[in-house]
Amino acid sequence: MNHEKEENIYCEDDSCVIGYEFYTCPMHPEIHQHQPGSCPKCGMALEKEVEALPTISTKYTCPMHPEIIEDKPGSCPKCGMALEAITVEADDGNEELNYMSKRFWVSVFLSIPVFLIAMVSDLAPNFLSGSISTREIQWFEFILATPVVLWAGWPFFLRGYQSIKTWNLNMFTLIAIGVGAAYSYSLVALFFPEIFPALMQTKEGLVQVYFETSSVIVALVLLGQVLELRARSKTNTAIKTLLNLAPKQAHRIDDKGDEEDVSLELVHAGDRLRIKPGEKIPVDGVVIEGLSNIDESMITGEPLVVPKSKGDKLIGATQNRNGTLVMEAQKVGNDTMLAQIVQMVSQAQRSRAPIQKLADTVSGYFVPAVVLSSVFAFFGWWLYGPEPSLAYAVVSAVAVLIIACPCALGLATPISIMVGTGRAALMGILIKDAKTLETMEKVNTIVVDKTGTLTEGKPKVTSVFIAEGFDEKDVLRLAASLERASEHPLAEAVVEYVKQKDISLGNVENFDSITGKGIKGEIENRRVILGSDKLLNDFDISTEQVIKTAQNLRNDGKGVIFVAIDSKFSALLGIEDPIKETSLHALDKLKAEGIEIVMLSGDNEATANAVAKELKIDRVVANVMPADKAKVIKQLQKEGKIVAMAGDGINDAPALAQADVGIAMGTGTDVAIESAGITLIKGDLVGIMKVLKLSRATMKNIRQNLFFAFIYNSLGVPIAAGVLYPFFGILLSPVIAAAAMSFSSVSVIANALRLLPRQTIS
């Protein structure tokens, strides 16, 4: 047998099977065929084998420097932080957390006795046995502290060395220098005490050592790393929650009607799948049989169930409530809405907000400044401090290095962005990048398209006026036949109305669309024109007889279509697009927040003003051609407005791109969604209020983090250097400095995680 495998197509002779399934013999694995049967060698029944999906190599990036992309896990060459997988998995283990936890517990086990005996020796020597000499105590500390510093703390030295080698000075630069200085000083003091000045030596000729300081600093920094890694793992809660929504298997129905449980990776577009009550929809598709209610809250953020019947769309990972459905799979794998949401959230979390530039600029100068401060502190104490001045100098210099680690400063912005964008995804809001989230806070004007944004986007024909001398059935047949070739929302309403009357449609020739006015074409040698009265007037077709009727319909907020057949006015169609129930409530809330609302519409002024009046919108721009929507946005921006544009159609894409923030309705077109910075999956304006509040909460959180990080370092460095010693006799221990440094990073992350609870955004 000759087998070739290319792009998941298995070929035998001249027949090819698309898929991942094939059959093999358990005793003769070289036997492969794409149909069940018996082994030609031993006669055993062939067993189905599943070809694993192609392995996609995981890339790793730094949460603080997303431009760093590596092929394998490790440390960021700029800041030394552990790289994280770009693609988050639902059940991914945290290898870095396990790695640091193991070293942390070893350091705790060895550091505690070192710390206790050092404290007792210094503060209460009477509690020690007289048979134990100071030198024996120092050797005891050395034996226990050495594995802590050289093994448990080895990652810090490696990262510190790498930071100096590449001249990307970071927190590990300071830790490596600080711990290394304390340990090296103690090592020299233990083995060569005679080289120190006599004032620093005890009666026994010994010099004070700081093994407990170096070991406890390592333990505390490791504790900070463990707490930070655990907290950082929570920032991916949103993605993991989304990933866990997808079912693992699907009930696939074959051509014979038999049902088989298959892994989700084996489902292809076009497969028929059965969804039983209580089960999750496996992939995106359309209902072909059955009735049921679907809970789409995990995608849209809304708790209401949605009734589904034949022809309705289904979203993968949503939950079937009560009925049994048969669906046709349309989008699978990375094409499903869930996969696209996860991808968009991941990209947003790795993006950088403009405010991050401030922290980056400060961090660039911070580490060299800290090293210089440490040097000044060392020489200041050594030259001008009390005896033993060298000991004071070492303690102060190490304390300055340890307390000033800039990790909190670097984490302040990206951690909040990660939590904020993930939180938005759980509410049915997709934010493309951090810049969009930051800009949204400043928006003071929101421009909304009428059709599909303020309204349902599902117009219906509600009025039909036929001109004298024309047959209603004939006019509707010709009008719907022409409209079937159009993609305009009103066209669909006409076609649906005529279909319900069981009228067959004809074929269109010479179809032409006149942008912003209407369409024309020929059907069975009859010339048909549909659109505005202006379009008919352009062809010298009078509409005076129905202008008053048309105006009345417009005043009621209805759209109007004029129909002409063979250069004669034939009919007037009144079309109503109901306003969404949530629109008025959402607009009232936005106006209460000081947001100006501007409505754009391609409809005439009467229709647009009728809708605006019902929604209490003061500023309306009607009769807007698709190409002019972006010009309206530009004009508002020239007036000094920070503009967000909400729309859902292809003709909204240029305006969405022009706006400071583009907001696409998730129910709209792919082009609109691609052009926007924010997508509201639910497709109503309540989401704008949610994202506005989320943006404000996230930016407030970032400013809190930056303020804390700046204040912490501004106060910590001079205190560690000993500025309080002349006044209060206070000299900060390196151990206390290490504890403060570790918990500063954890506190920044903990503050960012406050964005997660649902009650934060109402």
CSV table of C-alpha atoms in Angstrom, one decimal, residues 407-578:
chain,number,residue,atom,x,y,z
A,407,CYS,CA,9.6,45.3,39.9
A,408,ALA,CA,6.5,47.1,41.3
A,409,LEU,CA,7.1,49.9,38.9
A,410,GLY,CA,7.3,47.7,35.9
A,411,LEU,CA,4.2,45.6,36.9
A,412,ALA,CA,2.0,48.6,37.7
A,413,THR,CA,0.5,49.0,34.2
A,414,PRO,CA,0.6,45.6,32.4
A,415,ILE,CA,-0.9,43.7,35.3
A,416,SER,CA,-3.9,46.1,35.4
A,417,ILE,CA,-4.3,45.8,31.6
A,418,MET,CA,-4.3,42.1,31.8
A,419,VAL,CA,-6.9,41.9,34.4
A,420,GLY,CA,-9.0,44.7,32.8
A,421,THR,CA,-9.1,43.2,29.3
A,422,GLY,CA,-9.8,39.8,30.7
A,423,ARG,CA,-12.6,41.1,32.9
A,424,ALA,CA,-14.2,42.8,29.8
A,425,ALA,CA,-14.2,39.5,27.9
A,426,LEU,CA,-16.2,37.9,30.7
A,427,MET,CA,-18.8,40.7,30.2
A,428,GLY,CA,-19.1,40.1,26.5
A,429,ILE,CA,-16.8,43.0,25.6
A,430,LEU,CA,-13.6,42.4,23.4
A,431,ILE,CA,-10.9,45.1,23.7
A,432,LYS,CA,-8.3,45.0,20.9
A,433,ASP,CA,-5.4,46.6,22.7
A,434,ALA,CA,-4.4,48.5,25.8
A,435,LYS,CA,-4.3,51.9,24.0
A,436,THR,CA,-8.0,51.5,23.2
A,437,LEU,CA,-8.8,50.8,26.9
A,438,GLU,CA,-6.8,53.9,28.0
A,439,THR,CA,-8.3,56.2,25.3
A,440,MET,CA,-11.9,55.1,26.2
A,441,GLU,CA,-11.5,56.8,29.6
A,442,LYS,CA,-11.1,60.2,27.9
A,443,VAL,CA,-14.0,59.9,25.4
A,444,ASN,CA,-16.5,62.7,25.8
A,445,THR,CA,-18.6,62.2,22.6
A,446,ILE,CA,-20.1,59.0,21.2
A,447,VAL,CA,-21.4,58.9,17.7
A,448,VAL,CA,-23.9,56.1,17.1
A,449,ASP,CA,-25.2,54.8,13.8
A,450,LYS,CA,-28.9,54.3,13.7
A,451,THR,CA,-29.6,51.1,11.9
A,452,GLY,CA,-28.4,48.0,13.8
A,453,THR,CA,-26.9,50.1,16.6
A,454,LEU,CA,-29.8,52.0,18.1
A,455,THR,CA,-32.4,49.8,16.3
A,456,GLU,CA,-32.7,46.1,16.0
A,457,GLY,CA,-31.3,46.0,12.5
A,458,LYS,CA,-34.2,43.7,11.5
A,459,PRO,CA,-36.5,46.0,9.5
A,460,LYS,CA,-39.9,44.8,8.5
A,461,VAL,CA,-42.3,46.1,5.8
A,462,THR,CA,-45.3,47.6,7.6
A,463,SER,CA,-47.0,49.7,4.9
A,464,VAL,CA,-47.6,49.1,1.2
A,465,PHE,CA,-49.1,51.7,-1.1
A,466,ILE,CA,-49.6,50.6,-4.8
A,467,ALA,CA,-50.1,53.3,-7.5
A,468,GLU,CA,-53.2,53.1,-9.6
A,469,GLY,CA,-52.9,50.9,-12.7
A,470,PHE,CA,-50.4,48.4,-11.1
A,471,ASP,CA,-51.0,45.0,-9.6
A,472,GLU,CA,-49.8,44.6,-6.0
A,473,LYS,CA,-48.5,41.0,-6.5
A,474,ASP,CA,-46.7,41.9,-9.7
A,475,VAL,CA,-45.1,45.0,-8.1
A,476,LEU,CA,-44.0,43.2,-5.0
A,477,ARG,CA,-42.5,40.3,-7.1
A,478,LEU,CA,-40.5,42.7,-9.2
A,479,ALA,CA,-39.4,44.7,-6.2
A,480,ALA,CA,-38.3,41.7,-4.2
A,481,SER,CA,-36.5,40.2,-7.1
A,482,LEU,CA,-34.4,43.3,-7.5
A,483,GLU,CA,-33.8,43.7,-3.8
A,484,ARG,CA,-32.6,40.1,-3.5
A,485,ALA,CA,-29.5,41.2,-5.4
A,486,SER,CA,-28.8,43.9,-2.8
A,487,GLU,CA,-27.0,43.7,0.6
A,488,HIS,CA,-28.9,46.6,2.2
A,489,PRO,CA,-30.8,45.8,5.4
A,490,LEU,CA,-34.0,47.2,4.0
A,491,ALA,CA,-33.6,44.9,1.0
A,492,GLU,CA,-33.8,41.9,3.2
A,493,ALA,CA,-37.0,43.2,4.8
A,494,VAL,CA,-38.7,43.5,1.3
A,495,VAL,CA,-37.6,40.0,0.2
A,496,GLU,CA,-38.7,38.4,3.5
A,497,TYR,CA,-42.1,40.2,3.3
A,498,VAL,CA,-42.7,38.9,-0.3
A,499,LYS,CA,-41.6,35.4,0.5
A,500,GLN,CA,-44.2,35.2,3.3
A,501,LYS,CA,-46.8,35.9,0.7
A,502,ASP,CA,-45.5,32.9,-1.3
A,503,ILE,CA,-44.7,34.9,-4.3
A,504,SER,CA,-41.9,33.5,-6.6
A,505,LEU,CA,-39.1,35.8,-7.6
A,506,GLY,CA,-37.5,36.4,-11.0
A,507,ASN,CA,-33.9,36.8,-12.2
A,508,VAL,CA,-32.2,40.2,-12.4
A,509,GLU,CA,-30.1,41.5,-15.3
A,510,ASN,CA,-28.0,44.6,-15.5
A,511,PHE,CA,-28.2,45.2,-11.8
A,512,ASP,CA,-26.6,48.5,-10.6
A,513,SER,CA,-26.3,50.0,-7.1
A,514,ILE,CA,-26.4,53.8,-6.8
A,515,THR,CA,-24.5,54.6,-3.6
A,516,GLY,CA,-26.7,56.2,-1.0
A,517,LYS,CA,-29.8,56.4,-3.3
A,518,GLY,CA,-30.9,52.9,-4.3
A,519,ILE,CA,-30.7,50.2,-7.0
A,520,LYS,CA,-31.9,49.5,-10.5
A,521,GLY,CA,-32.1,46.5,-12.9
A,522,GLU,CA,-34.1,44.6,-15.5
A,523,ILE,CA,-36.4,41.7,-14.7
A,524,GLU,CA,-38.1,39.9,-17.6
A,525,ASN,CA,-37.4,42.9,-19.9
A,526,ARG,CA,-39.0,45.3,-17.4
A,527,ARG,CA,-36.9,48.2,-16.0
A,528,VAL,CA,-37.2,48.4,-12.2
A,529,ILE,CA,-35.9,51.2,-9.9
A,530,LEU,CA,-36.0,51.1,-6.0
A,531,GLY,CA,-34.7,53.7,-3.6
A,532,SER,CA,-35.2,57.3,-2.6
A,533,ASP,CA,-37.5,59.9,-4.2
A,534,LYS,CA,-34.2,61.6,-5.3
A,535,LEU,CA,-33.2,58.6,-7.3
A,536,LEU,CA,-36.6,58.5,-9.1
A,537,ASN,CA,-36.4,62.2,-9.7
A,538,ASP,CA,-32.9,61.7,-11.3
A,539,PHE,CA,-34.7,59.5,-13.9
A,540,ASP,CA,-37.5,62.1,-14.3
A,541,ILE,CA,-40.0,60.0,-12.5
A,542,SER,CA,-42.5,62.1,-10.5
A,543,THR,CA,-43.3,61.1,-6.9
A,544,GLU,CA,-45.5,64.1,-6.0
A,545,GLN,CA,-48.6,62.0,-5.6
A,546,VAL,CA,-47.2,60.2,-2.5
A,547,ILE,CA,-44.8,62.8,-1.0
A,548,LYS,CA,-47.2,63.6,1.8
A,549,THR,CA,-47.8,59.9,2.6
A,550,ALA,CA,-44.0,59.4,2.6
A,551,GLN,CA,-43.5,62.3,4.9
A,552,ASN,CA,-46.1,61.0,7.4
A,553,LEU,CA,-44.3,57.6,7.4
A,554,ARG,CA,-40.9,59.3,8.0
A,555,ASN,CA,-42.4,61.4,10.9
A,556,ASP,CA,-43.3,58.1,12.5
A,557,GLY,CA,-39.7,57.0,12.2
A,558,LYS,CA,-40.2,54.6,9.3
A,559,GLY,CA,-38.0,54.2,6.3
A,560,VAL,CA,-39.5,54.7,2.9
A,561,ILE,CA,-38.7,53.0,-0.5
A,562,PHE,CA,-40.0,54.3,-3.7
A,563,VAL,CA,-40.6,51.8,-6.5
A,564,ALA,CA,-40.7,52.6,-10.2
A,565,ILE,CA,-41.5,50.2,-13.1
A,566,ASP,CA,-40.8,51.1,-16.7
A,567,SER,CA,-40.2,54.8,-15.8
A,568,LYS,CA,-43.5,55.1,-13.9
A,569,PHE,CA,-44.0,55.4,-10.1
A,570,SER,CA,-45.5,52.1,-9.0
A,571,ALA,CA,-45.4,51.7,-5.2
A,572,LEU,CA,-44.4,53.1,-1.8
A,573,LEU,CA,-43.1,50.7,0.9
A,574,GLY,CA,-43.0,51.8,4.5
A,575,ILE,CA,-40.4,49.9,6.6
A,576,GLU,CA,-40.0,50.0,10.3
A,577,ASP,CA,-36.9,49.0,12.3
A,578,PRO,CA,-37.8,48.7,16.0
